[in-house]
PDB file of C-alpha atoms and ligand atoms in Angstrom:
ATOM      1  CA  MET A   1      74.861 -52.516 -19.446  1.00  0.00           C
ATOM      2  CA  SER A   2      74.103 -54.188 -16.060  1.00  0.00           C
ATOM      3  CA  LYS A   3      70.383 -53.593 -15.766  1.00  0.00           C
ATOM      4  CA  VAL A   4      68.346 -54.500 -12.664  1.00  0.00           C
ATOM      5  CA  ILE A   5      65.391 -56.875 -12.976  1.00  0.00           C
ATOM      6  CA  VAL A   6      63.206 -56.718  -9.860  1.00  0.00           C
ATOM      7  CA  ALA A   7      61.736 -60.131  -8.966  1.00  0.00           C
ATOM      8  CA  LEU A   8      58.031 -59.814  -8.148  1.00  0.00           C
ATOM      9  CA  ASP A   9      57.909 -62.920  -5.955  1.00  0.00           C
ATOM     10  CA  THR A  10      54.391 -62.723  -4.558  1.00  0.00           C
ATOM     11  CA  SER A  11      51.010 -64.210  -5.376  1.00  0.00           C
ATOM     12  CA  ASP A  12      49.313 -60.916  -4.462  1.00  0.00           C
ATOM     13  CA  ARG A  13      48.410 -58.808  -7.503  1.00  0.00           C
ATOM     14  CA  MET A  14      48.011 -55.622  -5.441  1.00  0.00           C
ATOM     15  CA  ILE A  15      51.442 -55.992  -3.826  1.00  0.00           C
ATOM     16  CA  ALA A  16      53.001 -56.632  -7.252  1.00  0.00           C
ATOM     17  CA  ARG A  17      51.287 -53.598  -8.721  1.00  0.00           C
ATOM     18  CA  SER A  18      52.275 -51.310  -5.887  1.00  0.00           C
ATOM     19  CA  THR A  19      55.926 -52.444  -6.201  1.00  0.00           C
ATOM     20  CA  VAL A  20      55.811 -51.647  -9.916  1.00  0.00           C
ATOM     21  CA  ASP A  21      54.298 -48.206  -9.261  1.00  0.00           C
ATOM     22  CA  GLU A  22      56.672 -47.406  -6.448  1.00  0.00           C
ATOM     23  CA  LEU A  23      59.779 -48.217  -8.510  1.00  0.00           C
ATOM     24  CA  ALA A  24      58.510 -46.858 -11.846  1.00  0.00           C
ATOM     25  CA  SER A  25      60.732 -43.762 -11.794  1.00  0.00           C
ATOM     26  CA  PHE A  26      63.853 -45.975 -11.810  1.00  0.00           C
ATOM     27  CA  ARG A  27      62.648 -47.750 -14.971  1.00  0.00           C
ATOM     28  CA  PRO A  28      63.728 -51.255 -13.919  1.00  0.00           C
ATOM     29  CA  TRP A  29      62.619 -54.462 -15.582  1.00  0.00           C
ATOM     30  CA  PHE A  30      60.316 -56.733 -13.581  1.00  0.00           C
ATOM     31  CA  LYS A  31      60.401 -60.515 -13.378  1.00  0.00           C
ATOM     32  CA  ILE A  32      57.097 -62.351 -13.238  1.00  0.00           C
ATOM     33  CA  GLY A  33      57.603 -65.983 -12.263  1.00  0.00           C
ATOM     34  CA  LYS A  34      55.403 -69.016 -11.841  1.00  0.00           C
ATOM     35  CA  GLU A  35      53.884 -67.975  -8.484  1.00  0.00           C
ATOM     36  CA  LEU A  36      52.506 -64.661  -9.711  1.00  0.00           C
ATOM     37  CA  PHE A  37      51.660 -65.928 -13.202  1.00  0.00           C
ATOM     38  CA  VAL A  38      49.791 -69.018 -12.019  1.00  0.00           C
ATOM     39  CA  SER A  39      47.880 -66.815  -9.559  1.00  0.00           C
ATOM     40  CA  HIS A  40      46.896 -64.048 -11.979  1.00  0.00           C
ATOM     41  CA  GLY A  41      47.727 -65.132 -15.519  1.00  0.00           C
ATOM     42  CA  GLN A  42      47.991 -62.664 -18.327  1.00  0.00           C
ATOM     43  CA  LYS A  43      46.215 -59.926 -16.308  1.00  0.00           C
ATOM     44  CA  ILE A  44      49.313 -59.350 -14.215  1.00  0.00           C
ATOM     45  CA  VAL A  45      51.547 -59.269 -17.295  1.00  0.00           C
ATOM     46  CA  GLU A  46      49.216 -56.696 -18.830  1.00  0.00           C
ATOM     47  CA  ASP A  47      49.305 -54.671 -15.584  1.00  0.00           C
ATOM     48  CA  VAL A  48      53.089 -54.404 -15.669  1.00  0.00           C
ATOM     49  CA  VAL A  49      53.422 -53.958 -19.445  1.00  0.00           C
ATOM     50  CA  SER A  50      50.747 -51.242 -19.466  1.00  0.00           C
ATOM     51  CA  ALA A  51      52.621 -49.445 -16.670  1.00  0.00           C
ATOM     52  CA  GLY A  52      55.349 -49.024 -19.278  1.00  0.00           C
ATOM     53  CA  ALA A  53      57.805 -51.494 -17.717  1.00  0.00           C
ATOM     54  CA  HIS A  54      59.786 -54.258 -19.393  1.00  0.00           C
ATOM     55  CA  VAL A  55      58.809 -57.743 -18.255  1.00  0.00           C
ATOM     56  CA  PHE A  56      60.922 -60.898 -17.974  1.00  0.00           C
ATOM     57  CA  LEU A  57      58.382 -63.740 -17.976  1.00  0.00           C
ATOM     58  CA  ASP A  58      60.268 -66.418 -16.038  1.00  0.00           C
ATOM     59  CA  LEU A  59      58.257 -69.560 -16.765  1.00  0.00           C
ATOM     60  CA  LYS A  60      61.217 -71.772 -17.772  1.00  0.00           C
ATOM     61  CA  PHE A  61      59.484 -73.737 -20.527  1.00  0.00           C
ATOM     62  CA  HIS A  62      60.649 -77.353 -20.886  1.00  0.00           C
ATOM     63  CA  ASP A  63      58.448 -79.449 -23.156  1.00  0.00           C
ATOM     64  CA  ILE A  64      58.238 -81.067 -26.566  1.00  0.00           C
ATOM     65  CA  PRO A  65      59.448 -78.633 -29.252  1.00  0.00           C
ATOM     66  CA  ASN A  66      56.014 -77.685 -30.586  1.00  0.00           C
ATOM     67  CA  THR A  67      54.570 -76.930 -27.135  1.00  0.00           C
ATOM     68  CA  ALA A  68      57.624 -74.964 -25.989  1.00  0.00           C
ATOM     69  CA  ALA A  69      57.588 -72.999 -29.262  1.00  0.00           C
ATOM     70  CA  GLN A  70      53.886 -72.121 -29.047  1.00  0.00           C
ATOM     71  CA  ALA A  71      54.242 -71.100 -25.385  1.00  0.00           C
ATOM     72  CA  THR A  72      57.217 -68.891 -26.269  1.00  0.00           C
ATOM     73  CA  ARG A  73      55.248 -67.251 -29.039  1.00  0.00           C
ATOM     74  CA  ALA A  74      52.238 -66.720 -26.755  1.00  0.00           C
ATOM     75  CA  ALA A  75      54.561 -65.032 -24.220  1.00  0.00           C
ATOM     76  CA  ALA A  76      55.908 -62.736 -26.935  1.00  0.00           C
ATOM     77  CA  GLU A  77      52.374 -61.798 -27.905  1.00  0.00           C
ATOM     78  CA  LEU A  78      51.768 -60.634 -24.318  1.00  0.00           C
ATOM     79  CA  GLY A  79      54.412 -57.989 -24.937  1.00  0.00           C
ATOM     80  CA  VAL A  80      57.104 -59.292 -22.586  1.00  0.00           C
ATOM     81  CA  ARG A  81      60.739 -58.385 -23.348  1.00  0.00           C
ATOM     82  CA  MET A  82      62.403 -61.571 -22.071  1.00  0.00           C
ATOM     83  CA  VAL A  83      61.260 -65.201 -21.867  1.00  0.00           C
ATOM     84  CA  ASN A  84      63.087 -68.404 -20.991  1.00  0.00           C
ATOM     85  CA  VAL A  85      63.311 -72.151 -21.572  1.00  0.00           C
ATOM     86  CA  HIS A  86      65.387 -74.932 -19.986  1.00  0.00           C
ATOM     87  CA  ALA A  87      68.484 -75.675 -22.067  1.00  0.00           C
ATOM     88  CA  SER A  88      68.162 -79.309 -20.972  1.00  0.00           C
ATOM     89  CA  GLY A  89      65.048 -79.462 -23.197  1.00  0.00           C
ATOM     90  CA  GLY A  90      67.588 -79.865 -25.996  1.00  0.00           C
ATOM     91  CA  ARG A  91      68.610 -78.338 -29.298  1.00  0.00           C
ATOM     92  CA  THR A  92      65.403 -79.110 -31.218  1.00  0.00           C
ATOM     93  CA  MET A  93      63.245 -77.567 -28.514  1.00  0.00           C
ATOM     94  CA  MET A  94      65.399 -74.440 -28.246  1.00  0.00           C
ATOM     95  CA  GLU A  95      65.577 -74.011 -32.040  1.00  0.00           C
ATOM     96  CA  ALA A  96      61.790 -74.363 -32.239  1.00  0.00           C
ATOM     97  CA  ALA A  97      61.352 -71.693 -29.544  1.00  0.00           C
ATOM     98  CA  ALA A  98      63.778 -69.351 -31.354  1.00  0.00           C
ATOM     99  CA  ASN A  99      62.034 -69.975 -34.690  1.00  0.00           C
ATOM    100  CA  ALA A 100      58.654 -69.201 -33.129  1.00  0.00           C
ATOM    101  CA  LEU A 101      59.876 -65.627 -32.566  1.00  0.00           C
ATOM    102  CA  LYS A 102      61.241 -65.127 -36.094  1.00  0.00           C
ATOM    103  CA  ASP A 103      58.266 -63.300 -37.598  1.00  0.00           C
ATOM    104  CA  ILE A 104      57.419 -61.291 -34.454  1.00  0.00           C
ATOM    105  CA  SER A 105      58.351 -57.638 -34.723  1.00  0.00           C
ATOM    106  CA  ASN A 106      60.514 -56.509 -31.796  1.00  0.00           C
ATOM    107  CA  PRO A 107      60.715 -60.040 -30.296  1.00  0.00           C
ATOM    108  CA  PRO A 108      61.645 -60.647 -26.653  1.00  0.00           C
ATOM    109  CA  LEU A 109      65.100 -61.880 -25.681  1.00  0.00           C
ATOM    110  CA  LEU A 110      65.071 -65.679 -25.504  1.00  0.00           C
ATOM    111  CA  ILE A 111      67.122 -66.954 -22.584  1.00  0.00           C
ATOM    112  CA  ALA A 112      68.059 -70.458 -21.400  1.00  0.00           C
ATOM    113  CA  VAL A 113      68.276 -71.812 -17.882  1.00  0.00           C
ATOM    114  CA  THR A 114      71.379 -74.029 -17.666  1.00  0.00           C
ATOM    115  CA  VAL A 115      71.533 -75.811 -14.289  1.00  0.00           C
ATOM    116  CA  LEU A 116      69.244 -74.637 -11.483  1.00  0.00           C
ATOM    117  CA  THR A 117      71.496 -73.173  -8.795  1.00  0.00           C
ATOM    118  CA  SER A 118      69.509 -75.143  -6.239  1.00  0.00           C
ATOM    119  CA  MET A 119      71.071 -78.317  -7.689  1.00  0.00           C
ATOM    120  CA  GLY A 120      74.472 -79.400  -6.425  1.00  0.00           C
ATOM    121  CA  ALA A 121      76.826 -82.014  -7.856  1.00  0.00           C
ATOM    122  CA  ASP A 122      75.200 -84.854  -5.856  1.00  0.00           C
ATOM    123  CA  GLU A 123      71.720 -84.101  -7.139  1.00  0.00           C
ATOM    124  CA  LEU A 124      73.005 -83.766 -10.689  1.00  0.00           C
ATOM    125  CA  ARG A 125      74.643 -87.188 -10.424  1.00  0.00           C
ATOM    126  CA  GLU A 126      71.314 -88.601  -9.226  1.00  0.00           C
ATOM    127  CA  VAL A 127      69.704 -87.513 -12.488  1.00  0.00           C
ATOM    128  CA  GLY A 128      72.555 -88.997 -14.515  1.00  0.00           C
ATOM    129  CA  ILE A 129      74.865 -85.989 -15.014  1.00  0.00           C
ATOM    130  CA  GLU A 130      78.386 -87.159 -14.145  1.00  0.00           C
ATOM    131  CA  ALA A 131      80.248 -84.128 -15.576  1.00  0.00           C
ATOM    132  CA  PRO A 132      81.554 -81.432 -13.209  1.00  0.00           C
ATOM    133  CA  LEU A 133      78.938 -78.711 -12.653  1.00  0.00           C
ATOM    134  CA  GLU A 134      80.765 -75.887 -14.462  1.00  0.00           C
ATOM    135  CA  GLN A 135      81.475 -78.115 -17.441  1.00  0.00           C
ATOM    136  CA  HIS A 136      77.793 -79.014 -17.659  1.00  0.00           C
ATOM    137  CA  VAL A 137      76.744 -75.352 -17.357  1.00  0.00           C
ATOM    138  CA  LEU A 138      79.112 -74.439 -20.196  1.00  0.00           C
ATOM    139  CA  ARG A 139      77.915 -77.327 -22.321  1.00  0.00           C
ATOM    140  CA  LEU A 140      74.271 -76.234 -21.961  1.00  0.00           C
ATOM    141  CA  ALA A 141      75.142 -72.561 -22.528  1.00  0.00           C
ATOM    142  CA  THR A 142      77.015 -73.503 -25.732  1.00  0.00           C
ATOM    143  CA  LEU A 143      74.036 -75.522 -26.922  1.00  0.00           C
ATOM    144  CA  ALA A 144      71.752 -72.556 -26.176  1.00  0.00           C
ATOM    145  CA  LYS A 145      73.947 -70.247 -28.237  1.00  0.00           C
ATOM    146  CA  GLU A 146      74.138 -72.725 -31.137  1.00  0.00           C
ATOM    147  CA  SER A 147      70.330 -73.009 -31.023  1.00  0.00           C
ATOM    148  CA  GLY A 148      69.941 -69.264 -31.569  1.00  0.00           C
ATOM    149  CA  LEU A 149      69.204 -68.098 -28.025  1.00  0.00           C
ATOM    150  CA  ASN A 150      70.351 -64.707 -26.731  1.00  0.00           C
ATOM    151  CA  GLY A 151      71.839 -65.735 -23.393  1.00  0.00           C
ATOM    152  CA  VAL A 152      71.582 -67.723 -20.182  1.00  0.00           C
ATOM    153  CA  VAL A 153      70.534 -67.426 -16.561  1.00  0.00           C
ATOM    154  CA  CYS A 154      73.595 -68.241 -14.464  1.00  0.00           C
ATOM    155  CA  SER A 155      75.468 -67.407 -11.294  1.00  0.00           C
ATOM    156  CA  ALA A 156      77.533 -64.202 -11.498  1.00  0.00           C
ATOM    157  CA  ARG A 157      80.500 -66.451 -10.697  1.00  0.00           C
ATOM    158  CA  GLU A 158      79.972 -68.228 -14.033  1.00  0.00           C
ATOM    159  CA  VAL A 159      79.790 -65.057 -16.142  1.00  0.00           C
ATOM    160  CA  ARG A 160      83.508 -64.934 -17.044  1.00  0.00           C
ATOM    161  CA  LEU A 161      83.582 -68.615 -18.051  1.00  0.00           C
ATOM    162  CA  ILE A 162      80.544 -68.155 -20.274  1.00  0.00           C
ATOM    163  CA  LYS A 163      81.671 -64.881 -21.863  1.00  0.00           C
ATOM    164  CA  GLU A 164      85.193 -66.226 -22.486  1.00  0.00           C
ATOM    165  CA  HIS A 165      83.821 -69.204 -24.402  1.00  0.00           C
ATOM    166  CA  LEU A 166      80.724 -67.719 -26.012  1.00  0.00           C
ATOM    167  CA  GLY A 167      81.553 -64.038 -26.451  1.00  0.00           C
ATOM    168  CA  GLU A 168      80.767 -60.808 -24.632  1.00  0.00           C
ATOM    169  CA  ASP A 169      77.517 -60.374 -26.583  1.00  0.00           C
ATOM    170  CA  PHE A 170      76.014 -63.602 -25.232  1.00  0.00           C
ATOM    171  CA  LEU A 171      73.842 -62.284 -22.389  1.00  0.00           C
ATOM    172  CA  THR A 172      74.105 -63.333 -18.750  1.00  0.00           C
ATOM    173  CA  ILE A 173      71.193 -62.918 -16.362  1.00  0.00           C
ATOM    174  CA  THR A 174      72.285 -63.446 -12.767  1.00  0.00           C
ATOM    175  CA  PRO A 175      70.244 -63.956  -9.589  1.00  0.00           C
ATOM    176  CA  GLY A 176      71.908 -64.455  -6.189  1.00  0.00           C
ATOM    177  CA  ILE A 177      72.837 -60.768  -5.893  1.00  0.00           C
ATOM    178  CA  ARG A 178      73.131 -59.223  -2.433  1.00  0.00           C
ATOM    179  CA  PRO A 179      74.476 -55.774  -1.531  1.00  0.00           C
ATOM    180  CA  ALA A 180      76.754 -55.821   1.520  1.00  0.00           C
ATOM    181  CA  TRP A 181      74.065 -54.087   3.622  1.00  0.00           C
ATOM    182  CA  SER A 182      71.356 -56.661   2.894  1.00  0.00           C
ATOM    183  CA  THR A 183      70.437 -59.972   4.511  1.00  0.00           C
ATOM    184  CA  THR A 184      71.358 -63.037   2.455  1.00  0.00           C
ATOM    185  CA  ASP A 185      67.973 -64.811   2.996  1.00  0.00           C
ATOM    186  CA  ASP A 186      68.170 -68.320   1.511  1.00  0.00           C
ATOM    187  CA  GLN A 187      70.793 -67.424  -1.121  1.00  0.00           C
ATOM    188  CA  THR A 188      74.159 -69.063  -0.520  1.00  0.00           C
ATOM    189  CA  ARG A 189      76.576 -68.283  -3.363  1.00  0.00           C
ATOM    190  CA  ILE A 190      76.001 -64.534  -3.457  1.00  0.00           C
ATOM    191  CA  THR A 191      77.709 -61.701  -5.346  1.00  0.00           C
ATOM    192  CA  THR A 192      77.445 -57.959  -4.663  1.00  0.00           C
ATOM    193  CA  PRO A 193      76.010 -55.663  -7.359  1.00  0.00           C
ATOM    194  CA  ALA A 194      79.454 -54.024  -7.759  1.00  0.00           C
ATOM    195  CA  ASP A 195      81.189 -57.384  -8.240  1.00  0.00           C
ATOM    196  CA  ALA A 196      78.473 -58.535 -10.660  1.00  0.00           C
ATOM    197  CA  VAL A 197      79.138 -55.402 -12.755  1.00  0.00           C
ATOM    198  CA  LYS A 198      82.891 -56.062 -12.705  1.00  0.00           C
ATOM    199  CA  LEU A 199      82.319 -59.654 -13.810  1.00  0.00           C
ATOM    200  CA  GLY A 200      80.286 -58.390 -16.784  1.00  0.00           C
ATOM    201  CA  THR A 201      76.749 -59.402 -15.802  1.00  0.00           C
ATOM    202  CA  ASP A 202      74.206 -57.966 -18.257  1.00  0.00           C
ATOM    203  CA  PHE A 203      71.085 -58.205 -16.062  1.00  0.00           C
ATOM    204  CA  MET A 204      70.935 -58.821 -12.319  1.00  0.00           C
ATOM    205  CA  VAL A 205      67.770 -60.307 -10.870  1.00  0.00           C
ATOM    206  CA  ILE A 206      67.184 -58.849  -7.404  1.00  0.00           C
ATOM    207  CA  GLY A 207      64.148 -59.499  -5.254  1.00  0.00           C
ATOM    208  CA  ARG A 208      64.028 -59.208  -1.479  1.00  0.00           C
ATOM    209  CA  PRO A 209      66.791 -56.604  -0.958  1.00  0.00           C
ATOM    210  CA  ILE A 210      64.414 -54.252  -2.809  1.00  0.00           C
ATOM    211  CA  THR A 211      60.894 -55.641  -2.359  1.00  0.00           C
ATOM    212  CA  LYS A 212      61.269 -56.433   1.364  1.00  0.00           C
ATOM    213  CA  HIS A 213      63.222 -53.246   2.108  1.00  0.00           C
ATOM    214  CA  LYS A 214      61.473 -50.892   4.564  1.00  0.00           C
ATOM    215  CA  ARG A 215      61.577 -48.307   1.785  1.00  0.00           C
ATOM    216  CA  PRO A 216      61.920 -50.148  -1.559  1.00  0.00           C
ATOM    217  CA  GLN A 217      62.849 -46.928  -3.382  1.00  0.00           C
ATOM    218  CA  GLU A 218      65.751 -46.430  -1.007  1.00  0.00           C
ATOM    219  CA  GLY A 219      66.897 -50.053  -1.475  1.00  0.00           C
ATOM    220  CA  TYR A 220      66.731 -49.668  -5.237  1.00  0.00           C
ATOM    221  CA  ALA A 221      68.544 -46.313  -5.208  1.00  0.00           C
ATOM    222  CA  LEU A 222      71.391 -47.718  -3.093  1.00  0.00           C
ATOM    223  CA  ILE A 223      71.818 -50.643  -5.497  1.00  0.00           C
ATOM    224  CA  GLN A 224      71.734 -48.368  -8.539  1.00  0.00           C
ATOM    225  CA  GLU A 225      74.373 -46.091  -6.967  1.00  0.00           C
ATOM    226  CA  GLU A 226      76.586 -49.135  -6.331  1.00  0.00           C
ATOM    227  CA  ILE A 227      76.145 -50.247  -9.967  1.00  0.00           C
ATOM    228  CA  ASP A 228      76.848 -46.772 -11.349  1.00  0.00           C
ATOM    229  CA  ALA A 229      79.976 -46.415  -9.211  1.00  0.00           C
ATOM    230  CA  ALA A 230      81.244 -49.825 -10.408  1.00  0.00           C
ATOM    231  CA  LEU A 231      80.513 -48.897 -14.049  1.00  0.00           C
ATOM    232  CA  ARG A 232      82.553 -45.704 -13.663  1.00  0.00           C
ATOM    233  CA  GLY A 233      85.368 -48.002 -12.563  1.00  0.00           C
TER     234      GLY A 233
HETATM  235  O1  C5P B 301      64.844 -62.263  -3.433  1.00  0.00           O
HETATM  236  P1  C5P B 301      65.968 -62.722  -4.288  1.00  0.00           P
HETATM  237  O2  C5P B 301      66.888 -61.604  -4.729  1.00  0.00           O
HETATM  238  O3  C5P B 301      66.735 -63.885  -3.693  1.00  0.00           O
HETATM  239  O4  C5P B 301      65.246 -63.242  -5.619  1.00  0.00           O
HETATM  240  C1  C5P B 301      65.973 -63.892  -6.632  1.00  0.00           C
HETATM  241  C2  C5P B 301      65.036 -64.315  -7.720  1.00  0.00           C
HETATM  242  O5  C5P B 301      65.791 -65.033  -8.690  1.00  0.00           O
HETATM  243  C3  C5P B 301      63.920 -65.245  -7.272  1.00  0.00           C
HETATM  244  O6  C5P B 301      62.799 -64.991  -8.122  1.00  0.00           O
HETATM  245  C4  C5P B 301      64.477 -66.620  -7.546  1.00  0.00           C
HETATM  246  O7  C5P B 301      63.489 -67.568  -7.787  1.00  0.00           O
HETATM  247  C5  C5P B 301      65.277 -66.345  -8.819  1.00  0.00           C
HETATM  248  N1  C5P B 301      66.332 -67.315  -9.093  1.00  0.00           N
HETATM  249  C6  C5P B 301      67.349 -67.571  -8.202  1.00  0.00           C
HETATM  250  N2  C5P B 301      68.318 -68.478  -8.528  1.00  0.00           N
HETATM  251  C7  C5P B 301      68.278 -69.100  -9.719  1.00  0.00           C
HETATM  252  C8  C5P B 301      67.263 -68.853 -10.628  1.00  0.00           C
HETATM  253  C9  C5P B 301      66.290 -67.936 -10.279  1.00  0.00           C
HETATM  254  O8  C5P B 301      67.404 -66.987  -7.133  1.00  0.00           O
HETATM  255  N3  C5P B 301      69.236 -69.923 -10.041  1.00  0.00           N
END
């Protein structure tokens, strides 16, 4: 599949809306994260949903099971197509979030964050995780699958490991994507769109190479061409 999710990383509602309008003809998904959501709340979700686009509401819930479940349900009621929780919130929390979507018609995909890619082995050890990083990612992804979630956010470099253990249908959502022509910004472990396709990524989250491009439509079109060429093999 390899669908693009454009990250709307801004606190400015007008900038977010103009990005959505400008890219509408490509029919991408859009990611609304904490910055934009805390600034504009459900109004901005309604803006993007009513423009006919699919929204990934990236609020990474991590709370007691009842609170995480109610927040997940509230997100679904806003009409978003993807919502996420931290796998480290545990099995009971993830099961509660999945159960909260059971009686919703056309529910959003429920995705888990495994280990934040900003955390290295040293920082993990500081919070008590002694296992090697990849092993911990796989452990949390397995727990997410067992809890009824649809997939995980991970690095494109972890896609094969996850798919080999949890099946091709278990979705992978991968940030850290940079086309060869783009600046890397603050991303370090990057993968090109073509390589992400070859690795089997289901959704790639891409922000600045599109939103900060001089002509965002051109940036998007170049990325889509690269994806289509890789899909053709
Ligand atoms: O602009 P850029 O393509 O780097 O945006 C990537 C998006 O993915 C940002 O919204 C960033 O917060 C998010 N993200 C990430 N790495 C993760 C999880 C989320 O870059 N591990």
